Amino acid sequence: MKRYNSGTFYAISDIGLVRSDNEDSYLAKVNAFGDVLLCVSDGMGGRNKGDFASRFLVNGLQSSFDQLDKKFKNEKAIQKWIYKVVKTINSEIFAKARMNKEYSKMGTTMSLCIISGDLLVTAQVGDSRIYSLENQQLAQLSTDQSYAEYLIHSKKIDEEGAKSHPERHKITNAIGIRKECSVDFKNFMYFGQKIMLCTDGVYNNVSENDLEMILNSSDTPERKCKQLISFANANGGSDNMAIIIWEGND
C-alpha cells in the first residue's frame, strides 16, 4: 500500500444566476498521514436553513478528520469512521430542526470520498456526484439517490426521459431530514486517477461531454473548476454549485 497520497486540488462554490442564497458547501483536506478527504454538500430548505445544514456537515467532518491520530487501516475502518461521523451529524441537524421552526425540514446531500494509500472509498447521500477520469474516459462513481434514478432503475423511464421528468429534482435520501440516515458506500482501487465531486447545479448545466473535455485538458485544477462554473452559468446557472477536482501525483 502507498504510505502517502499527494496531489493537486482545487475547490470552489458559486451561487449561480437564479438563487438568492448559496446553500452548497465543500471540504477538501489532506491530513498528516496522507489521507485525503473530499466532500461536496447541497443544502435543502431555502429559508429553512439548507445553507446551515450543508455547512454544519462539512464543519463536523473537518473537525473529526483533524482529530484522527492514525492512518486508516482498511476499507472497513474508513466506512466505520464515515458512518459514525455522519450518524452524529444527522442526529444533531435533525434535533435542531425539531427544536426550532426556522430550521424545520432542513437537510443536505453528501458526496464524499476518502483516498488512503491505494484505496478509494466513496460515501453517498442524495444526488450530488463523484466522477473519476480513467484513460481519458469520464465515469460516474456515485449513484444518485433520487426519484428519477429510481424510475430509471425500475425501467419506467430512460436516462433521456429523466432529464425532463417533472420530479427529477426530488431526492430519496438526505442528512438531517429523518431521525436515521443511510449511507451508500463503494470501494475502488486508487492508482492516481483524477477525481471530481460536484453538486447538481454543475451536472444539470454542463454536459458529460463538456465535463470530460475540461477534465482532460492540461489546465490546472483551479482553471478547470472555474471553467466548469463558467460553462454552467452560460447554460443558465439554474442552481448553486460546488466543485472539487483532485489530481493525484503518480
PDB file of C-alpha atoms in Angstrom:
ATOM      1  CA  MET A   1       0.000   0.000   0.000  1.00  0.00           C
ATOM      2  CA  LYS A   2       1.194   3.523  -0.712  1.00  0.00           C
ATOM      3  CA  ARG A   3       2.067   5.257   2.524  1.00  0.00           C
ATOM      4  CA  TYR A   4       1.256   8.802   1.439  1.00  0.00           C
ATOM      5  CA  ASN A   5      -1.060  10.337  -1.143  1.00  0.00           C
ATOM      6  CA  SER A   6      -0.014  13.601  -2.731  1.00  0.00           C
ATOM      7  CA  GLY A   7      -1.673  15.625  -5.403  1.00  0.00           C
ATOM      8  CA  THR A   8      -3.057  18.957  -6.533  1.00  0.00           C
ATOM      9  CA  PHE A   9      -6.619  20.013  -5.868  1.00  0.00           C
ATOM     10  CA  TYR A  10      -8.944  22.980  -6.050  1.00  0.00           C
ATOM     11  CA  ALA A  11     -12.413  23.562  -4.617  1.00  0.00           C
ATOM     12  CA  ILE A  12     -14.911  26.292  -5.431  1.00  0.00           C
ATOM     13  CA  SER A  13     -18.545  27.231  -4.866  1.00  0.00           C
ATOM     14  CA  ASP A  14     -20.740  29.624  -6.822  1.00  0.00           C
ATOM     15  CA  ILE A  15     -24.245  30.964  -6.248  1.00  0.00           C
ATOM     16  CA  GLY A  16     -25.251  30.635  -9.911  1.00  0.00           C
ATOM     17  CA  LEU A  17     -27.575  33.070 -11.673  1.00  0.00           C
ATOM     18  CA  VAL A  18     -31.001  32.255 -10.192  1.00  0.00           C
ATOM     19  CA  ARG A  19     -30.756  31.563  -6.450  1.00  0.00           C
ATOM     20  CA  SER A  20     -30.633  34.344  -3.851  1.00  0.00           C
ATOM     21  CA  ASP A  21     -28.585  32.279  -1.378  1.00  0.00           C
ATOM     22  CA  ASN A  22     -25.748  29.770  -1.755  1.00  0.00           C
ATOM     23  CA  GLU A  23     -26.555  26.507   0.047  1.00  0.00           C
ATOM     24  CA  ASP A  24     -23.689  24.443  -1.413  1.00  0.00           C
ATOM     25  CA  SER A  25     -20.542  23.726   0.610  1.00  0.00           C
ATOM     26  CA  TYR A  26     -17.309  21.783   0.137  1.00  0.00           C
ATOM     27  CA  LEU A  27     -14.398  20.312   2.064  1.00  0.00           C
ATOM     28  CA  ALA A  28     -11.008  19.245   0.703  1.00  0.00           C
ATOM     29  CA  LYS A  29      -8.233  18.236   3.114  1.00  0.00           C
ATOM     30  CA  VAL A  30      -5.096  16.124   3.301  1.00  0.00           C
ATOM     31  CA  ASN A  31      -4.091  15.127   6.836  1.00  0.00           C
ATOM     32  CA  ALA A  32      -0.670  14.407   8.353  1.00  0.00           C
ATOM     33  CA  PHE A  33      -0.953  10.721   7.377  1.00  0.00           C
ATOM     34  CA  GLY A  34      -1.551  11.483   3.708  1.00  0.00           C
ATOM     35  CA  ASP A  35      -5.223  10.535   3.787  1.00  0.00           C
ATOM     36  CA  VAL A  36      -7.385  12.711   1.537  1.00  0.00           C
ATOM     37  CA  LEU A  37     -10.953  13.788   2.361  1.00  0.00           C
ATOM     38  CA  LEU A  38     -13.117  15.358  -0.365  1.00  0.00           C
ATOM     39  CA  CYS A  39     -16.783  16.272   0.104  1.00  0.00           C
ATOM     40  CA  VAL A  40     -19.479  18.408  -1.504  1.00  0.00           C
ATOM     41  CA  SER A  41     -22.885  19.082   0.024  1.00  0.00           C
ATOM     42  CA  ASP A  42     -26.071  20.677  -1.297  1.00  0.00           C
ATOM     43  CA  GLY A  43     -28.292  22.108   1.418  1.00  0.00           C
ATOM     44  CA  MET A  44     -32.056  21.942   1.225  1.00  0.00           C
ATOM     45  CA  GLY A  45     -34.650  24.172   2.778  1.00  0.00           C
ATOM     46  CA  GLY A  46     -34.004  27.645   1.428  1.00  0.00           C
ATOM     47  CA  ARG A  47     -35.373  29.928   4.126  1.00  0.00           C
ATOM     48  CA  ASN A  48     -35.407  26.818   6.312  1.00  0.00           C
ATOM     49  CA  LYS A  49     -31.626  26.934   6.552  1.00  0.00           C
ATOM     50  CA  GLY A  50     -30.333  24.494   3.966  1.00  0.00           C
ATOM     51  CA  ASP A  51     -27.168  26.590   3.987  1.00  0.00           C
ATOM     52  CA  PHE A  52     -26.780  25.893   7.704  1.00  0.00           C
ATOM     53  CA  ALA A  53     -27.162  22.138   7.161  1.00  0.00           C
ATOM     54  CA  SER A  54     -24.528  21.901   4.417  1.00  0.00           C
ATOM     55  CA  ARG A  55     -22.012  23.973   6.385  1.00  0.00           C
ATOM     56  CA  PHE A  56     -22.723  22.045   9.585  1.00  0.00           C
ATOM     57  CA  LEU A  57     -21.954  18.803   7.743  1.00  0.00           C
ATOM     58  CA  VAL A  58     -18.590  19.887   6.320  1.00  0.00           C
ATOM     59  CA  ASN A  59     -17.558  21.561   9.581  1.00  0.00           C
ATOM     60  CA  GLY A  60     -18.349  18.387  11.512  1.00  0.00           C
ATOM     61  CA  LEU A  61     -16.439  16.226   9.048  1.00  0.00           C
ATOM     62  CA  GLN A  62     -13.440  18.549   9.143  1.00  0.00           C
ATOM     63  CA  SER A  63     -13.341  18.605  12.941  1.00  0.00           C
ATOM     64  CA  SER A  64     -13.452  14.821  13.192  1.00  0.00           C
ATOM     65  CA  PHE A  65     -10.918  14.338  10.370  1.00  0.00           C
ATOM     66  CA  ASP A  66      -8.500  16.742  12.065  1.00  0.00           C
ATOM     67  CA  GLN A  67      -8.693  14.686  15.259  1.00  0.00           C
ATOM     68  CA  LEU A  68      -7.648  11.381  13.665  1.00  0.00           C
ATOM     69  CA  ASP A  69      -4.493  10.061  15.319  1.00  0.00           C
ATOM     70  CA  LYS A  70      -3.508   7.383  12.799  1.00  0.00           C
ATOM     71  CA  LYS A  71      -3.844   6.337   9.176  1.00  0.00           C
ATOM     72  CA  PHE A  72      -6.904   4.332   8.144  1.00  0.00           C
ATOM     73  CA  LYS A  73      -6.155   0.604   8.235  1.00  0.00           C
ATOM     74  CA  ASN A  74      -8.547  -0.635   5.531  1.00  0.00           C
ATOM     75  CA  GLU A  75     -11.875  -0.038   3.776  1.00  0.00           C
ATOM     76  CA  LYS A  76     -13.908  -1.158   6.795  1.00  0.00           C
ATOM     77  CA  ALA A  77     -12.138   1.322   9.054  1.00  0.00           C
ATOM     78  CA  ILE A  78     -12.852   4.140   6.600  1.00  0.00           C
ATOM     79  CA  GLN A  79     -16.524   3.225   6.279  1.00  0.00           C
ATOM     80  CA  LYS A  80     -16.892   2.877  10.045  1.00  0.00           C
ATOM     81  CA  TRP A  81     -15.418   6.326  10.624  1.00  0.00           C
ATOM     82  CA  ILE A  82     -17.615   7.964   7.964  1.00  0.00           C
ATOM     83  CA  TYR A  83     -20.800   6.323   9.211  1.00  0.00           C
ATOM     84  CA  LYS A  84     -20.105   7.254  12.836  1.00  0.00           C
ATOM     85  CA  VAL A  85     -19.478  10.900  11.988  1.00  0.00           C
ATOM     86  CA  VAL A  86     -22.454  11.171   9.606  1.00  0.00           C
ATOM     87  CA  LYS A  87     -24.769   9.491  12.116  1.00  0.00           C
ATOM     88  CA  THR A  88     -23.824  12.061  14.760  1.00  0.00           C
ATOM     89  CA  ILE A  89     -24.198  14.999  12.365  1.00  0.00           C
ATOM     90  CA  ASN A  90     -27.552  13.696  11.118  1.00  0.00           C
ATOM     91  CA  SER A  91     -28.868  13.469  14.695  1.00  0.00           C
ATOM     92  CA  GLU A  92     -27.680  16.987  15.518  1.00  0.00           C
ATOM     93  CA  ILE A  93     -29.240  18.565  12.408  1.00  0.00           C
ATOM     94  CA  PHE A  94     -32.482  16.629  12.938  1.00  0.00           C
ATOM     95  CA  ALA A  95     -32.658  17.720  16.590  1.00  0.00           C
ATOM     96  CA  LYS A  96     -32.042  21.382  15.751  1.00  0.00           C
ATOM     97  CA  ALA A  97     -34.782  21.284  13.111  1.00  0.00           C
ATOM     98  CA  ARG A  98     -37.205  19.784  15.643  1.00  0.00           C
ATOM     99  CA  MET A  99     -36.417  22.426  18.278  1.00  0.00           C
ATOM    100  CA  ASN A 100     -36.633  25.492  16.046  1.00  0.00           C
ATOM    101  CA  LYS A 101     -39.342  26.059  13.416  1.00  0.00           C
ATOM    102  CA  GLU A 102     -36.985  28.347  11.494  1.00  0.00           C
ATOM    103  CA  TYR A 103     -34.836  25.278  10.752  1.00  0.00           C
ATOM    104  CA  SER A 104     -37.732  22.907  10.032  1.00  0.00           C
ATOM    105  CA  LYS A 105     -37.203  20.403   7.185  1.00  0.00           C
ATOM    106  CA  MET A 106     -33.633  21.462   6.529  1.00  0.00           C
ATOM    107  CA  GLY A 107     -31.200  18.863   5.247  1.00  0.00           C
ATOM    108  CA  THR A 108     -28.238  18.319   2.960  1.00  0.00           C
ATOM    109  CA  THR A 109     -26.828  15.903   0.429  1.00  0.00           C
ATOM    110  CA  MET A 110     -23.331  14.463   0.816  1.00  0.00           C
ATOM    111  CA  SER A 111     -20.958  13.091  -1.788  1.00  0.00           C
ATOM    112  CA  LEU A 112     -17.724  12.164  -0.043  1.00  0.00           C
ATOM    113  CA  CYS A 113     -14.607  10.226  -0.869  1.00  0.00           C
ATOM    114  CA  ILE A 114     -11.534   9.259   1.091  1.00  0.00           C
ATOM    115  CA  ILE A 115      -8.272   8.329  -0.613  1.00  0.00           C
ATOM    116  CA  SER A 116      -5.977   6.341   1.651  1.00  0.00           C
ATOM    117  CA  GLY A 117      -2.978   4.682   0.052  1.00  0.00           C
ATOM    118  CA  ASP A 118      -4.331   2.623  -2.846  1.00  0.00           C
ATOM    119  CA  LEU A 119      -7.897   2.716  -1.508  1.00  0.00           C
ATOM    120  CA  LEU A 120     -10.711   4.974  -2.702  1.00  0.00           C
ATOM    121  CA  VAL A 121     -13.897   4.814  -0.641  1.00  0.00           C
ATOM    122  CA  THR A 122     -16.986   6.807  -1.640  1.00  0.00           C
ATOM    123  CA  ALA A 123     -19.965   7.628   0.570  1.00  0.00           C
ATOM    124  CA  GLN A 124     -23.214   8.855  -0.950  1.00  0.00           C
ATOM    125  CA  VAL A 125     -26.319  10.548   0.459  1.00  0.00           C
ATOM    126  CA  GLY A 126     -28.582  12.304  -2.053  1.00  0.00           C
ATOM    127  CA  ASP A 127     -27.851  13.393  -5.622  1.00  0.00           C
ATOM    128  CA  SER A 128     -24.561  15.262  -5.659  1.00  0.00           C
ATOM    129  CA  ARG A 129     -21.983  13.263  -7.620  1.00  0.00           C
ATOM    130  CA  ILE A 130     -18.491  11.779  -7.698  1.00  0.00           C
ATOM    131  CA  TYR A 131     -16.730  11.207 -11.024  1.00  0.00           C
ATOM    132  CA  SER A 132     -13.377   9.752 -11.999  1.00  0.00           C
ATOM    133  CA  LEU A 133     -11.336  10.176 -15.158  1.00  0.00           C
ATOM    134  CA  GLU A 134      -9.556   6.984 -16.196  1.00  0.00           C
ATOM    135  CA  ASN A 135      -7.827   6.607 -19.565  1.00  0.00           C
ATOM    136  CA  GLN A 136      -9.420   9.927 -20.561  1.00  0.00           C
ATOM    137  CA  GLN A 137     -12.906   8.457 -20.001  1.00  0.00           C
ATOM    138  CA  LEU A 138     -15.376  10.050 -17.570  1.00  0.00           C
ATOM    139  CA  ALA A 139     -17.077   7.614 -15.182  1.00  0.00           C
ATOM    140  CA  GLN A 140     -19.692   8.345 -12.526  1.00  0.00           C
ATOM    141  CA  LEU A 141     -18.682   6.532  -9.330  1.00  0.00           C
ATOM    142  CA  SER A 142     -21.676   7.541  -7.224  1.00  0.00           C
ATOM    143  CA  THR A 143     -25.315   6.567  -7.763  1.00  0.00           C
ATOM    144  CA  ASP A 144     -27.928   9.306  -7.401  1.00  0.00           C
ATOM    145  CA  GLN A 145     -30.364   8.748  -4.558  1.00  0.00           C
ATOM    146  CA  SER A 146     -33.224  10.411  -6.392  1.00  0.00           C
ATOM    147  CA  TYR A 147     -36.715   9.669  -7.637  1.00  0.00           C
ATOM    148  CA  ALA A 148     -35.503   9.920 -11.232  1.00  0.00           C
ATOM    149  CA  GLU A 149     -32.794   7.312 -10.577  1.00  0.00           C
ATOM    150  CA  TYR A 150     -35.432   5.062  -9.006  1.00  0.00           C
ATOM    151  CA  LEU A 151     -37.581   5.348 -12.134  1.00  0.00           C
ATOM    152  CA  ILE A 152     -34.575   4.537 -14.333  1.00  0.00           C
ATOM    153  CA  HIS A 153     -33.682   1.526 -12.177  1.00  0.00           C
ATOM    154  CA  SER A 154     -37.320   0.380 -12.363  1.00  0.00           C
ATOM    155  CA  LYS A 155     -37.149   0.769 -16.170  1.00  0.00           C
ATOM    156  CA  LYS A 156     -40.123   3.129 -16.128  1.00  0.00           C
ATOM    157  CA  ILE A 157     -38.124   5.848 -17.893  1.00  0.00           C
ATOM    158  CA  ASP A 158     -34.734   6.018 -19.591  1.00  0.00           C
ATOM    159  CA  GLU A 159     -31.875   8.417 -18.829  1.00  0.00           C
ATOM    160  CA  GLU A 160     -33.026  10.837 -21.509  1.00  0.00           C
ATOM    161  CA  GLY A 161     -36.543  10.892 -20.053  1.00  0.00           C
ATOM    162  CA  ALA A 162     -35.161  11.538 -16.585  1.00  0.00           C
ATOM    163  CA  LYS A 163     -33.666  14.840 -17.755  1.00  0.00           C
ATOM    164  CA  SER A 164     -37.123  16.354 -18.285  1.00  0.00           C
ATOM    165  CA  HIS A 165     -39.149  14.458 -15.663  1.00  0.00           C
ATOM    166  CA  PRO A 166     -41.187  16.923 -13.524  1.00  0.00           C
ATOM    167  CA  GLU A 167     -39.881  15.327 -10.293  1.00  0.00           C
ATOM    168  CA  ARG A 168     -36.276  14.879 -11.423  1.00  0.00           C
ATOM    169  CA  HIS A 169     -35.002  17.088  -8.586  1.00  0.00           C
ATOM    170  CA  LYS A 170     -36.709  15.054  -5.853  1.00  0.00           C
ATOM    171  CA  ILE A 171     -34.176  13.140  -3.755  1.00  0.00           C
ATOM    172  CA  THR A 172     -34.878   9.990  -1.745  1.00  0.00           C
ATOM    173  CA  ASN A 173     -32.239  10.408   0.970  1.00  0.00           C
ATOM    174  CA  ALA A 174     -30.614  13.322   2.797  1.00  0.00           C
ATOM    175  CA  ILE A 175     -28.781  14.117   6.001  1.00  0.00           C
ATOM    176  CA  GLY A 176     -30.885  15.711   8.723  1.00  0.00           C
ATOM    177  CA  ILE A 177     -34.415  15.149   7.450  1.00  0.00           C
ATOM    178  CA  ARG A 178     -35.050  11.918   9.345  1.00  0.00           C
ATOM    179  CA  LYS A 179     -34.008  10.520  12.714  1.00  0.00           C
ATOM    180  CA  GLU A 180     -31.822   7.936  10.958  1.00  0.00           C
ATOM    181  CA  CYS A 181     -29.770   8.334   7.783  1.00  0.00           C
ATOM    182  CA  SER A 182     -28.422   5.641   5.470  1.00  0.00           C
ATOM    183  CA  VAL A 183     -25.119   5.945   3.597  1.00  0.00           C
ATOM    184  CA  ASP A 184     -24.260   4.152   0.337  1.00  0.00           C
ATOM    185  CA  PHE A 185     -20.607   3.026   0.316  1.00  0.00           C
ATOM    186  CA  LYS A 186     -18.481   1.874  -2.616  1.00  0.00           C
ATOM    187  CA  ASN A 187     -14.841   0.773  -2.674  1.00  0.00           C
ATOM    188  CA  PHE A 188     -12.380   1.248  -5.546  1.00  0.00           C
ATOM    189  CA  MET A 189      -8.663   0.856  -6.167  1.00  0.00           C
ATOM    190  CA  TYR A 190      -6.839   4.175  -6.350  1.00  0.00           C
ATOM    191  CA  PHE A 191      -3.933   4.482  -8.771  1.00  0.00           C
ATOM    192  CA  GLY A 192      -3.706   8.240  -9.343  1.00  0.00           C
ATOM    193  CA  GLN A 193      -6.842   8.830 -11.408  1.00  0.00           C
ATOM    194  CA  LYS A 194      -8.439  12.285 -11.449  1.00  0.00           C
ATOM    195  CA  ILE A 195     -11.455  12.694  -9.161  1.00  0.00           C
ATOM    196  CA  MET A 196     -14.203  15.306  -9.389  1.00  0.00           C
ATOM    197  CA  LEU A 197     -17.047  15.922  -6.961  1.00  0.00           C
ATOM    198  CA  CYS A 198     -19.873  18.314  -7.759  1.00  0.00           C
ATOM    199  CA  THR A 199     -23.412  19.275  -6.802  1.00  0.00           C
ATOM    200  CA  ASP A 200     -26.341  19.066  -9.210  1.00  0.00           C
ATOM    201  CA  GLY A 201     -26.035  22.711 -10.224  1.00  0.00           C
ATOM    202  CA  VAL A 202     -22.966  21.638 -12.179  1.00  0.00           C
ATOM    203  CA  TYR A 203     -24.009  18.432 -13.918  1.00  0.00           C
ATOM    204  CA  ASN A 204     -27.504  19.736 -14.704  1.00  0.00           C
ATOM    205  CA  ASN A 205     -25.961  22.628 -16.624  1.00  0.00           C
ATOM    206  CA  VAL A 206     -22.808  21.057 -18.090  1.00  0.00           C
ATOM    207  CA  SER A 207     -22.987  18.065 -20.447  1.00  0.00           C
ATOM    208  CA  GLU A 208     -20.938  14.949 -19.756  1.00  0.00           C
ATOM    209  CA  ASN A 209     -19.026  15.589 -22.980  1.00  0.00           C
ATOM    210  CA  ASP A 210     -18.013  19.017 -21.699  1.00  0.00           C
ATOM    211  CA  LEU A 211     -17.183  17.633 -18.245  1.00  0.00           C
ATOM    212  CA  GLU A 212     -14.923  15.071 -19.875  1.00  0.00           C
ATOM    213  CA  MET A 213     -13.330  17.624 -22.203  1.00  0.00           C
ATOM    214  CA  ILE A 214     -12.489  20.023 -19.369  1.00  0.00           C
ATOM    215  CA  LEU A 215     -11.121  17.307 -17.077  1.00  0.00           C
ATOM    216  CA  ASN A 216      -8.914  16.020 -19.908  1.00  0.00           C
ATOM    217  CA  SER A 217      -7.388  19.427 -20.570  1.00  0.00           C
ATOM    218  CA  SER A 218      -3.876  20.327 -19.427  1.00  0.00           C
ATOM    219  CA  ASP A 219      -5.167  23.207 -17.304  1.00  0.00           C
ATOM    220  CA  THR A 220      -4.692  23.331 -13.537  1.00  0.00           C
ATOM    221  CA  PRO A 221      -7.490  22.073 -11.238  1.00  0.00           C
ATOM    222  CA  GLU A 222      -8.213  25.721 -10.384  1.00  0.00           C
ATOM    223  CA  ARG A 223      -8.668  26.657 -14.035  1.00  0.00           C
ATOM    224  CA  LYS A 224     -10.810  23.578 -14.678  1.00  0.00           C
ATOM    225  CA  CYS A 225     -13.121  24.370 -11.764  1.00  0.00           C
ATOM    226  CA  LYS A 226     -13.546  27.948 -12.940  1.00  0.00           C
ATOM    227  CA  GLN A 227     -14.248  26.774 -16.499  1.00  0.00           C
ATOM    228  CA  LEU A 228     -16.985  24.479 -15.200  1.00  0.00           C
ATOM    229  CA  ILE A 229     -18.575  27.363 -13.308  1.00  0.00           C
ATOM    230  CA  SER A 230     -18.444  29.486 -16.465  1.00  0.00           C
ATOM    231  CA  PHE A 231     -20.000  26.723 -18.580  1.00  0.00           C
ATOM    232  CA  ALA A 232     -22.791  26.148 -16.031  1.00  0.00           C
ATOM    233  CA  ASN A 233     -23.625  29.854 -15.798  1.00  0.00           C
ATOM    234  CA  ALA A 234     -23.521  30.211 -19.580  1.00  0.00           C
ATOM    235  CA  ASN A 235     -26.130  27.442 -19.728  1.00  0.00           C
ATOM    236  CA  GLY A 236     -28.487  29.163 -17.295  1.00  0.00           C
ATOM    237  CA  GLY A 237     -26.811  28.926 -13.894  1.00  0.00           C
ATOM    238  CA  SER A 238     -30.049  27.468 -12.535  1.00  0.00           C
ATOM    239  CA  ASP A 239     -28.673  26.403  -9.142  1.00  0.00           C
ATOM    240  CA  ASN A 240     -25.849  26.808  -6.662  1.00  0.00           C
ATOM    241  CA  MET A 241     -22.654  24.913  -7.439  1.00  0.00           C
ATOM    242  CA  ALA A 242     -19.790  23.302  -5.535  1.00  0.00           C
ATOM    243  CA  ILE A 243     -16.885  21.549  -7.264  1.00  0.00           C
ATOM    244  CA  ILE A 244     -13.703  19.783  -6.168  1.00  0.00           C
ATOM    245  CA  ILE A 245     -11.096  18.443  -8.579  1.00  0.00           C
ATOM    246  CA  TRP A 246      -8.290  16.244  -7.251  1.00  0.00           C
ATOM    247  CA  GLU A 247      -5.365  15.201  -9.424  1.00  0.00           C
ATOM    248  CA  GLY A 248      -3.003  12.743  -7.763  1.00  0.00           C
ATOM    249  CA  ASN A 249       0.707  12.633  -8.367  1.00  0.00           C
ATOM    250  CA  ASP A 250       1.760   9.269  -9.786  1.00  0.00           C
TER     251      ASP A 250
END
